[in-house]
Coordinates of C-alpha atoms in Angstrom, one line a residue:
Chain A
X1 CA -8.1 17.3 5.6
X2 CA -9.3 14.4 8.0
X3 CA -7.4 15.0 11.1
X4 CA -8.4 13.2 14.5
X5 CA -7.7 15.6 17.2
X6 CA -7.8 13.7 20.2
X7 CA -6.7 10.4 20.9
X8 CA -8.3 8.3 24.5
X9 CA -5.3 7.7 27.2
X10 CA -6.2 4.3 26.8
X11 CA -8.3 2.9 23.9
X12 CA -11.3 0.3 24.4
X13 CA -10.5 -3.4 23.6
X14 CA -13.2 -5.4 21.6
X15 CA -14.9 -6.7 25.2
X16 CA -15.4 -3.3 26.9
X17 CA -17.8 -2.3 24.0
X18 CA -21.5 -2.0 24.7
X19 CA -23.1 -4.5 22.8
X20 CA -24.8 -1.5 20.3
X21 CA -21.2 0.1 19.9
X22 CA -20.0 -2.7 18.8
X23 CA -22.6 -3.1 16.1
X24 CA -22.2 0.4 15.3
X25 CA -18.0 -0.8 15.1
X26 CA -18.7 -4.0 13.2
X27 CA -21.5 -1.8 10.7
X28 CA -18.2 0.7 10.2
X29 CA -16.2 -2.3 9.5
X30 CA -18.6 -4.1 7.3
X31 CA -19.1 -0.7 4.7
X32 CA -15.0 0.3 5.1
X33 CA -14.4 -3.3 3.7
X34 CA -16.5 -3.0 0.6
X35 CA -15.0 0.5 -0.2
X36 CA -11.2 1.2 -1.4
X37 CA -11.2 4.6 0.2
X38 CA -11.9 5.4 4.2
X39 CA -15.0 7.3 3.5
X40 CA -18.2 6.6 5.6
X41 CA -21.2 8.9 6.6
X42 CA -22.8 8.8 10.0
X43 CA -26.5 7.7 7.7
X44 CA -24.2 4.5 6.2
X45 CA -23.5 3.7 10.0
X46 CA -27.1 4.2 10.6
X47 CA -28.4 2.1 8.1
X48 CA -25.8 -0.8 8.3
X49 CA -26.7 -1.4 12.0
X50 CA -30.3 -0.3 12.5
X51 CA -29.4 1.7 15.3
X52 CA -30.0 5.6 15.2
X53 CA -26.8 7.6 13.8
X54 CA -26.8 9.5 17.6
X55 CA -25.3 6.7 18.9
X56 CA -22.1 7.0 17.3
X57 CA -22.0 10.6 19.1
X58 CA -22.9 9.0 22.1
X59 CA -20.3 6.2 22.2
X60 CA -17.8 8.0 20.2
X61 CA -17.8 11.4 20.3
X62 CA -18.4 11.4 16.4
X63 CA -17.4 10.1 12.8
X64 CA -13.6 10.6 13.9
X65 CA -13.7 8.9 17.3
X66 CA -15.9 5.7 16.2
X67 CA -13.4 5.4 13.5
X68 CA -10.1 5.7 15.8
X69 CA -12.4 3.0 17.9
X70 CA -12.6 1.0 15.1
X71 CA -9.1 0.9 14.7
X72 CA -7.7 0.4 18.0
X73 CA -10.0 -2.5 18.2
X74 CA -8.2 -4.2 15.2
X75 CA -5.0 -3.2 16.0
X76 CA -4.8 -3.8 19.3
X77 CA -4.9 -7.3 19.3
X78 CA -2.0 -7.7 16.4
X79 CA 0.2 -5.8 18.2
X80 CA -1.0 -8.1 21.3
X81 CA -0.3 -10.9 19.2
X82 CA 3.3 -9.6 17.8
X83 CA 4.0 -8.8 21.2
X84 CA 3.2 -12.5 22.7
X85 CA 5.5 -13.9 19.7
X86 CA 8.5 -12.4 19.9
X87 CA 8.5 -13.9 23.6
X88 CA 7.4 -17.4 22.6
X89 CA 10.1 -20.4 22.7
X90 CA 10.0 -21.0 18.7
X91 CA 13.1 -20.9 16.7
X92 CA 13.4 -16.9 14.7
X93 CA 12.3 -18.8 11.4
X94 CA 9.1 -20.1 12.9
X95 CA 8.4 -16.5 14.5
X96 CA 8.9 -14.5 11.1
X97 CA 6.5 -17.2 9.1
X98 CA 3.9 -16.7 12.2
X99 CA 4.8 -12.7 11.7
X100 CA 4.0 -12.8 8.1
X101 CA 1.0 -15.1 8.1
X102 CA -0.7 -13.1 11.0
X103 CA -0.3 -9.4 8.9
X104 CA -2.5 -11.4 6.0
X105 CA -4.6 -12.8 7.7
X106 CA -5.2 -9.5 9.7
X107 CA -5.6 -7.7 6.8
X108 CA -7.8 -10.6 5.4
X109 CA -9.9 -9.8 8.0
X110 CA -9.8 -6.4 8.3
X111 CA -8.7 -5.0 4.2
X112 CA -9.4 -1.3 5.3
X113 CA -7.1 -1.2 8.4
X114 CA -3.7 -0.3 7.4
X115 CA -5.7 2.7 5.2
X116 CA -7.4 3.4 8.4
X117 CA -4.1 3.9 10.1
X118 CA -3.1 6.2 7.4
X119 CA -6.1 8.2 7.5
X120 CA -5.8 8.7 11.5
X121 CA -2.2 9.5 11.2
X122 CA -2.8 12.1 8.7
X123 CA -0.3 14.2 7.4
X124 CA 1.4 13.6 10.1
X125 CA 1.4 16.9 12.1
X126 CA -1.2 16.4 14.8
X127 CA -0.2 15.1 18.1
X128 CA -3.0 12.0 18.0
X129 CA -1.4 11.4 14.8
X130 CA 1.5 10.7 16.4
X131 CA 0.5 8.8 19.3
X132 CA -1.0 6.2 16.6
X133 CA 2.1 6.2 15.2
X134 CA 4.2 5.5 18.8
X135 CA 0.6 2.9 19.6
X136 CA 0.6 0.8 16.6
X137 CA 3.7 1.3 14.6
X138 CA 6.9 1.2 16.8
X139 CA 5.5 -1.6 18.6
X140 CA 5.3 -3.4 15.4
X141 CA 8.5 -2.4 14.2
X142 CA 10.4 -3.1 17.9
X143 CA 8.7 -6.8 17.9
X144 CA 9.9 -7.3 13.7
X145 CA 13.9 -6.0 14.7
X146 CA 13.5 -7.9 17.8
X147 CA 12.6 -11.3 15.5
X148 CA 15.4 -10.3 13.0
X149 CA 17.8 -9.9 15.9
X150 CA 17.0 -13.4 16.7
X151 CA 17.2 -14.9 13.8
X152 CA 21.1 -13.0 13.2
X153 CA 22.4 -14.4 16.2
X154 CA 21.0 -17.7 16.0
X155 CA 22.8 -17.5 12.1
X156 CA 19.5 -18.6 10.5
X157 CA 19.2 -14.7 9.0
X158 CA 21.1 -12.5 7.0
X159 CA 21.4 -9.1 8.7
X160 CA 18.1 -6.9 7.0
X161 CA 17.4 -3.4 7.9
X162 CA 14.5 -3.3 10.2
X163 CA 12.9 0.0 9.5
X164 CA 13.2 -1.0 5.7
X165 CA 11.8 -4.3 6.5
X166 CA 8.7 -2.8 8.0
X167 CA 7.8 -0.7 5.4
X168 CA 8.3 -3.2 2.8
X169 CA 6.7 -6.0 4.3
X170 CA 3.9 -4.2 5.7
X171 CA 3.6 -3.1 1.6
X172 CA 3.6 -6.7 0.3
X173 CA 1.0 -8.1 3.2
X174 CA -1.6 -5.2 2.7
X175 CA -1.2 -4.4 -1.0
X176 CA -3.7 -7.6 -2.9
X177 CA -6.5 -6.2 0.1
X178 CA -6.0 -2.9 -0.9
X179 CA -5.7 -3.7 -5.4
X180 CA -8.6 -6.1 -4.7
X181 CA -10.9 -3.8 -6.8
X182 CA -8.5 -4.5 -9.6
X183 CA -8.8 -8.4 -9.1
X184 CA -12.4 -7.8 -10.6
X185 CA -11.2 -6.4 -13.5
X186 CA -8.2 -8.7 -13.9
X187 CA -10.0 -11.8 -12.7
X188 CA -13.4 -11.3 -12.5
X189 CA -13.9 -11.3 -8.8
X190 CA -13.8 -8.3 -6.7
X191 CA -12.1 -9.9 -3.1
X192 CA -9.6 -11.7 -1.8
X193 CA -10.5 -15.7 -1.7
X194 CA -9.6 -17.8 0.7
X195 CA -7.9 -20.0 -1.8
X196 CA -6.1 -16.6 -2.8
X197 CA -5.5 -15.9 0.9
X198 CA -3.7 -18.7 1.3
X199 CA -1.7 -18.7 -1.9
X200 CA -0.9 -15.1 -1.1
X201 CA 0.8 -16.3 2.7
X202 CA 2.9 -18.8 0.3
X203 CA 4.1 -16.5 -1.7
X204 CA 5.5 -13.2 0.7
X205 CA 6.6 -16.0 2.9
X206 CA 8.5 -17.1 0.2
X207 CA 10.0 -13.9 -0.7
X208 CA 10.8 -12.8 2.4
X209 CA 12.0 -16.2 4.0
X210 CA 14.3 -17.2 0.8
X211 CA 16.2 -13.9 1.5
X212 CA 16.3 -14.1 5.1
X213 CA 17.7 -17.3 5.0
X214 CA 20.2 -17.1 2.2
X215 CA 23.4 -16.0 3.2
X216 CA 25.0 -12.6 1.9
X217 CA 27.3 -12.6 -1.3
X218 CA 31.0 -12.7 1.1
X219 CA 32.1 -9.8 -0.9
X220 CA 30.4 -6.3 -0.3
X221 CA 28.0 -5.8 -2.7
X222 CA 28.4 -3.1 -5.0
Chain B
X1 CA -18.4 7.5 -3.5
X2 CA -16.1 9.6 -5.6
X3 CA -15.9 7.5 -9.2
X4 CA -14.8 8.7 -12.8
X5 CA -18.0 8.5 -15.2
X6 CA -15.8 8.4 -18.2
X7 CA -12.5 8.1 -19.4
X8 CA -11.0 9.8 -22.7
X9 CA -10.7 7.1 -25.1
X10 CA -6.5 8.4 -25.5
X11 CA -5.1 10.3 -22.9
X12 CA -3.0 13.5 -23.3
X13 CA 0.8 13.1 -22.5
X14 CA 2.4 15.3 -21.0
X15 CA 3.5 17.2 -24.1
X16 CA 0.0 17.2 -25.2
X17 CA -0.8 19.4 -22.8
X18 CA -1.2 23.6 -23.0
X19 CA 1.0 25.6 -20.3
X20 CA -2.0 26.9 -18.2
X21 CA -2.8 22.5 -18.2
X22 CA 0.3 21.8 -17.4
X23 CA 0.7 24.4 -14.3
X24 CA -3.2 22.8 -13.0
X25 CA -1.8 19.6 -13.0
X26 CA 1.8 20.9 -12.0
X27 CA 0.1 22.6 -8.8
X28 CA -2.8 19.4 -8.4
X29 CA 0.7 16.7 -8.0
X30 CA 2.0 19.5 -5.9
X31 CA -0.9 19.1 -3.4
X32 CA -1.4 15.4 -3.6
X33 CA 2.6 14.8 -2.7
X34 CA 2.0 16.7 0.8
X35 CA -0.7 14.7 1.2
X36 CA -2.0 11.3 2.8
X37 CA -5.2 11.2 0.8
X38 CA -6.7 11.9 -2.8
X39 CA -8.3 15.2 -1.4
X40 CA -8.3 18.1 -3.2
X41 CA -10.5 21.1 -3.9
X42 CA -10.5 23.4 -7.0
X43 CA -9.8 25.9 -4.9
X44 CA -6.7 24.3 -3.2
X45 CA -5.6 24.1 -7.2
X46 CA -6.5 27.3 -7.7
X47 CA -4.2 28.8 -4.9
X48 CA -1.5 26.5 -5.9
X49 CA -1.5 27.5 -9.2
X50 CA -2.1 31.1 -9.0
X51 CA -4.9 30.4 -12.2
X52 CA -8.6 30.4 -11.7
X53 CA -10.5 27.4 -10.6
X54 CA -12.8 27.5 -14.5
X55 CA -9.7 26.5 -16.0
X56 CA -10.3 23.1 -14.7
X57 CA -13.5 22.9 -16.1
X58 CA -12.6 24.0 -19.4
X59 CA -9.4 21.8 -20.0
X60 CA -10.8 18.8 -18.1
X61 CA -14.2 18.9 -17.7
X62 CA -14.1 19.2 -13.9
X63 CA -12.0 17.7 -10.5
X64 CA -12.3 14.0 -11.4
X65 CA -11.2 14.7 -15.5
X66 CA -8.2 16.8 -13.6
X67 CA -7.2 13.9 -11.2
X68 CA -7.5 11.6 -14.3
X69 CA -5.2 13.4 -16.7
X70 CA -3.1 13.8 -13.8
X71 CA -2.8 10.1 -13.4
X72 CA -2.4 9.2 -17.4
X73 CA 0.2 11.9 -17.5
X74 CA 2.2 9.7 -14.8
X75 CA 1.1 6.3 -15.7
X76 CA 2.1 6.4 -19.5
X77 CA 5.4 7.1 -18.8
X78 CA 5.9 4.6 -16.4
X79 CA 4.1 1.6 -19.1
X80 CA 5.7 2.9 -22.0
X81 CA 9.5 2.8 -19.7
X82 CA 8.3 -0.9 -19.0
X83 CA 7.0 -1.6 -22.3
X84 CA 10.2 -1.0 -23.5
X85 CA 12.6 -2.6 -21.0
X86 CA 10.7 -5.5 -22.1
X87 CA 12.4 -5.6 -25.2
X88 CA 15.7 -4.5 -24.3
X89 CA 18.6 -6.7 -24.9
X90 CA 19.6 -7.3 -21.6
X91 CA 19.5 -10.1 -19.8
X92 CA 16.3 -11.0 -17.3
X93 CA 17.7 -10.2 -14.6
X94 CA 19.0 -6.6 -15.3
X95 CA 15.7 -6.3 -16.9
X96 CA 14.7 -6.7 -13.1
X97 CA 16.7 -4.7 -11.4
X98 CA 15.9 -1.7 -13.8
X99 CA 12.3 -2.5 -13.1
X100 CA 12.2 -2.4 -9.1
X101 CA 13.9 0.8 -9.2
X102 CA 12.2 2.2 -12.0
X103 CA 8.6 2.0 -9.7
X104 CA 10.5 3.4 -6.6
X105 CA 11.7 6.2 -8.7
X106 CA 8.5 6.9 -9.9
X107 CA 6.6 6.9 -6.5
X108 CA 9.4 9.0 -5.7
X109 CA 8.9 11.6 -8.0
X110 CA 5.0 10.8 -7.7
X111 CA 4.1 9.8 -4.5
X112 CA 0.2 9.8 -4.6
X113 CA 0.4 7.8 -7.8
X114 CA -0.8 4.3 -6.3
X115 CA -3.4 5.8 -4.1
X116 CA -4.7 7.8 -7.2
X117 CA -5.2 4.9 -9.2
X118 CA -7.0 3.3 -6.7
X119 CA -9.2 6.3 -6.2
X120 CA -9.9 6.4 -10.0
X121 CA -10.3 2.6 -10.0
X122 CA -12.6 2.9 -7.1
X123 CA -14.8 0.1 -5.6
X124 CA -14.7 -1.5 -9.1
X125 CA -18.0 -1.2 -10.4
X126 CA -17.4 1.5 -13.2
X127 CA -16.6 1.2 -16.8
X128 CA -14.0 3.6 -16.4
X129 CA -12.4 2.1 -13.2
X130 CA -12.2 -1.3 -15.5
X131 CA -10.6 1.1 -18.2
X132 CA -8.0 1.8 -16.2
X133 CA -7.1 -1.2 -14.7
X134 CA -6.3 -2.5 -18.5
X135 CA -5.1 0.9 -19.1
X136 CA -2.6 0.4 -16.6
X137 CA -2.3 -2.6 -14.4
X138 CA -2.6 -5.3 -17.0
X139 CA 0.6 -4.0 -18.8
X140 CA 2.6 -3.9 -16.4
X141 CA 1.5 -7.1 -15.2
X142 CA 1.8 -8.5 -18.6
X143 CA 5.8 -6.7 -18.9
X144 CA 6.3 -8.6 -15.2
X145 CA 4.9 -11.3 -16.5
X146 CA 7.4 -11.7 -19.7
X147 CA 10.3 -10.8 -17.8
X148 CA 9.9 -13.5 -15.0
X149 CA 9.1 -15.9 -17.7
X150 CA 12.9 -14.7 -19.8
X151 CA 14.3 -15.3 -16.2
X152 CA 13.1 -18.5 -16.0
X153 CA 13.4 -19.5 -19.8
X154 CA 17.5 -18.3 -19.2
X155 CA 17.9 -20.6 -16.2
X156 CA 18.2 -17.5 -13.7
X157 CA 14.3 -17.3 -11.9
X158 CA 12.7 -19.8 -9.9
X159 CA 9.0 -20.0 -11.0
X160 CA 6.9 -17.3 -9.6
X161 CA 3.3 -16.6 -9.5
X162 CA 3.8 -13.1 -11.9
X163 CA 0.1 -11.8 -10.6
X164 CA 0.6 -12.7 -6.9
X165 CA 4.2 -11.1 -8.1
X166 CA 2.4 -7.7 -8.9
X167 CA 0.2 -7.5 -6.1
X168 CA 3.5 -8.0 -3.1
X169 CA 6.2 -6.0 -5.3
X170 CA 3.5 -3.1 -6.0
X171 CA 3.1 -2.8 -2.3
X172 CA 7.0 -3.5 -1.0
X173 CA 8.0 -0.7 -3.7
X174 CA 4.9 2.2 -2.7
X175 CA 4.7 1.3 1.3
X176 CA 7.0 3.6 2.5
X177 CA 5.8 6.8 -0.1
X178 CA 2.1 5.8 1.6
X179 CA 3.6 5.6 4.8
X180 CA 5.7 8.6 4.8
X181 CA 4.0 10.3 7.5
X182 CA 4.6 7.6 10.1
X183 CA 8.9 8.6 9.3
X184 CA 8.0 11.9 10.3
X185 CA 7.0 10.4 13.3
X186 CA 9.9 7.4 13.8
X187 CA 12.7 9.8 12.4
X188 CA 11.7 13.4 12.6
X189 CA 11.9 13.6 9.1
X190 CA 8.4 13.4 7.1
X191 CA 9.4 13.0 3.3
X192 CA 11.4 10.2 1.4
X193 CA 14.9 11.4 1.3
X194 CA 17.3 10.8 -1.7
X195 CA 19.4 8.7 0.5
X196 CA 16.6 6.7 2.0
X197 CA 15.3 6.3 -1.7
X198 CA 18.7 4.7 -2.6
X199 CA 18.4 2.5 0.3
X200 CA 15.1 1.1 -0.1
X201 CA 15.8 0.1 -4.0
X202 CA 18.9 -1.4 -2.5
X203 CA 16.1 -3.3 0.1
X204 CA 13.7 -4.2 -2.0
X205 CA 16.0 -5.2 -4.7
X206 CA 18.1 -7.8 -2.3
X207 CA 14.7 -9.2 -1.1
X208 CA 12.9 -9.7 -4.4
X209 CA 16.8 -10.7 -6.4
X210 CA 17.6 -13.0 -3.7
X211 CA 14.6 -14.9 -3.8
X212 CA 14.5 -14.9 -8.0
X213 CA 17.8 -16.0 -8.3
X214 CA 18.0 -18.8 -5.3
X215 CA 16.6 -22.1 -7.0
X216 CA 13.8 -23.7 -5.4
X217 CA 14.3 -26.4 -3.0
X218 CA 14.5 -29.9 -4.9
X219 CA 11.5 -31.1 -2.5
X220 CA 8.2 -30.0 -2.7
X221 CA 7.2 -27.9 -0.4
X222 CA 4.8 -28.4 2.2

């Protein structure tokens, strides 16, 4: 199994690259996006950027550590992003359609990333696995219960579970980047539209808001 | 790139299948539930299984006809289950309900399932990927389909888009099977619990119901 066994104290954002690892980053990112499964040779790299597959050892340590680079750099700035919104002066509602609009577009730009995630947390029993976890998850969630809270005591929500609402949301956002294989089959073209990406942001946000925003049934349900 | 070559032209259900099959694929769904990715050896079967390794070959023709057989095995069930709800004479919106936890329940039981399809399905560009894709994806999207269309035929649904409708409910129902690693991680506990299972179709249920059954607003949206 594909297990990253060491995690940086601190991980690189997207400016403190060197301008040949990030082409070595944007060359990962470019091959992970036309593949459905996080599976990348050191010679892909290579012959994506032009640049000579040391270099990955050199900026990276390796396969595992360009790839946990890779990551942070994407992830880092949404949970930047979440972060920065939850503390803006918007109403809850206008925070949760930001939330869910953001997570497309994130994953619009970046359809490998929550299976990237996946794949460095691993079956979940080494200790970098966990650190991605307490990095890129719980900050997520905090910000998402945080919005929810909000949105409760300003009575514009109905009261959702937040660790269910993660898991479900994060579901719906990623899942048309991660089926967008079957999209050729079904529709004849293999990726995600803009037209599509757009339609897409309608349509969780519809889900999602419609539910949020319609009160509970006064009886417990059964 | 792993990709399936072929695919047989009916596959084997369950009961189709000889004992010595039937423990391969037993021990093979036993593997992929502990893990995060579709990686398995023939040895790791082997061990599991307590048979030797040529027994894949003979009854499937090798690790990618195993994996396959493994997902038809799974699959069937679940489109023949939806086929029939279909037809039942119940009303839309039971027909719904039954639905959303139907697919928990099965990634419950099966938690790999999604990810194997996609593996199968791969980046798109095989015959047999596109076999399985209308093997499997366009009836269920053609039972959603039917059943949002009763909904809204009985006065019950708002319109929906039924394939944007596949892509975000696929996702909300498999997220937290794919993402059961990160619980270990946020609550000790790294597997779907039956009490956590009963919660989330109770989630996902209120979030997809509520919308359904909320008529749109009399305005067009902007």
């Amino acid at each position: 199994m594909a297990m990253v066994e060491r995690l940086p104290e601190k991980p690189l954002r997207a400016e403190e690259h060197s301008p040949s690892a990030t082409a070595l980053l944007d060359a990962a990112a470019a091959i992970l996006s036309r593949r459905n499964v996080i599976d990348i040779s050191l010679s892909d790299v290579a012959k994506e950027s032009g640049l000579n597959s040391a270099l990955v050892k050199y900026y990276f340590g390796g396969k595992e550590g360009m790839l946990l680079a890779l990551h942070s750099r994407d992830a880092y700035r949404a949970v930047e992003q979440m972060e920065h919104l939850v503390r803006m002066n918007i109403s809850p509602v206008a925070k949760m359609r930001v939330h869910i609009s953001g997570m497309i577009n994130t994953y619009y730009r970046s359809p490998y990333l929550n299976r990237l995630m996946h794949y460095l947390i691993g079956d979940g029993e080494t200790e970098a696995g966990g650190k991605i976890a307490q990095f890129f998850v719980e900050p997520i969630l905090n910000a998402q219960r945080a919005i929810l809270e909000q949105g409760v005591a300003s009575g514009d929500f109905r009261p959702i579970d937040p660790e269910l609402f993660y898991f479900s949301l994060t579901g719906a956002c990623d899942h048309i980047f991660y089926a967008r294989h079957t999209l050729l089959h079904l529709r004849g073209e293999g990726h995600v539209t803009d037209e599509l990406r757009q339609r897409y942001i309608k349509h969780v946000t519809e889900i999602y808001m419609t539910t949020l925003l319609t009160p509970p049934p006064p009886e417990a349900s059964a």
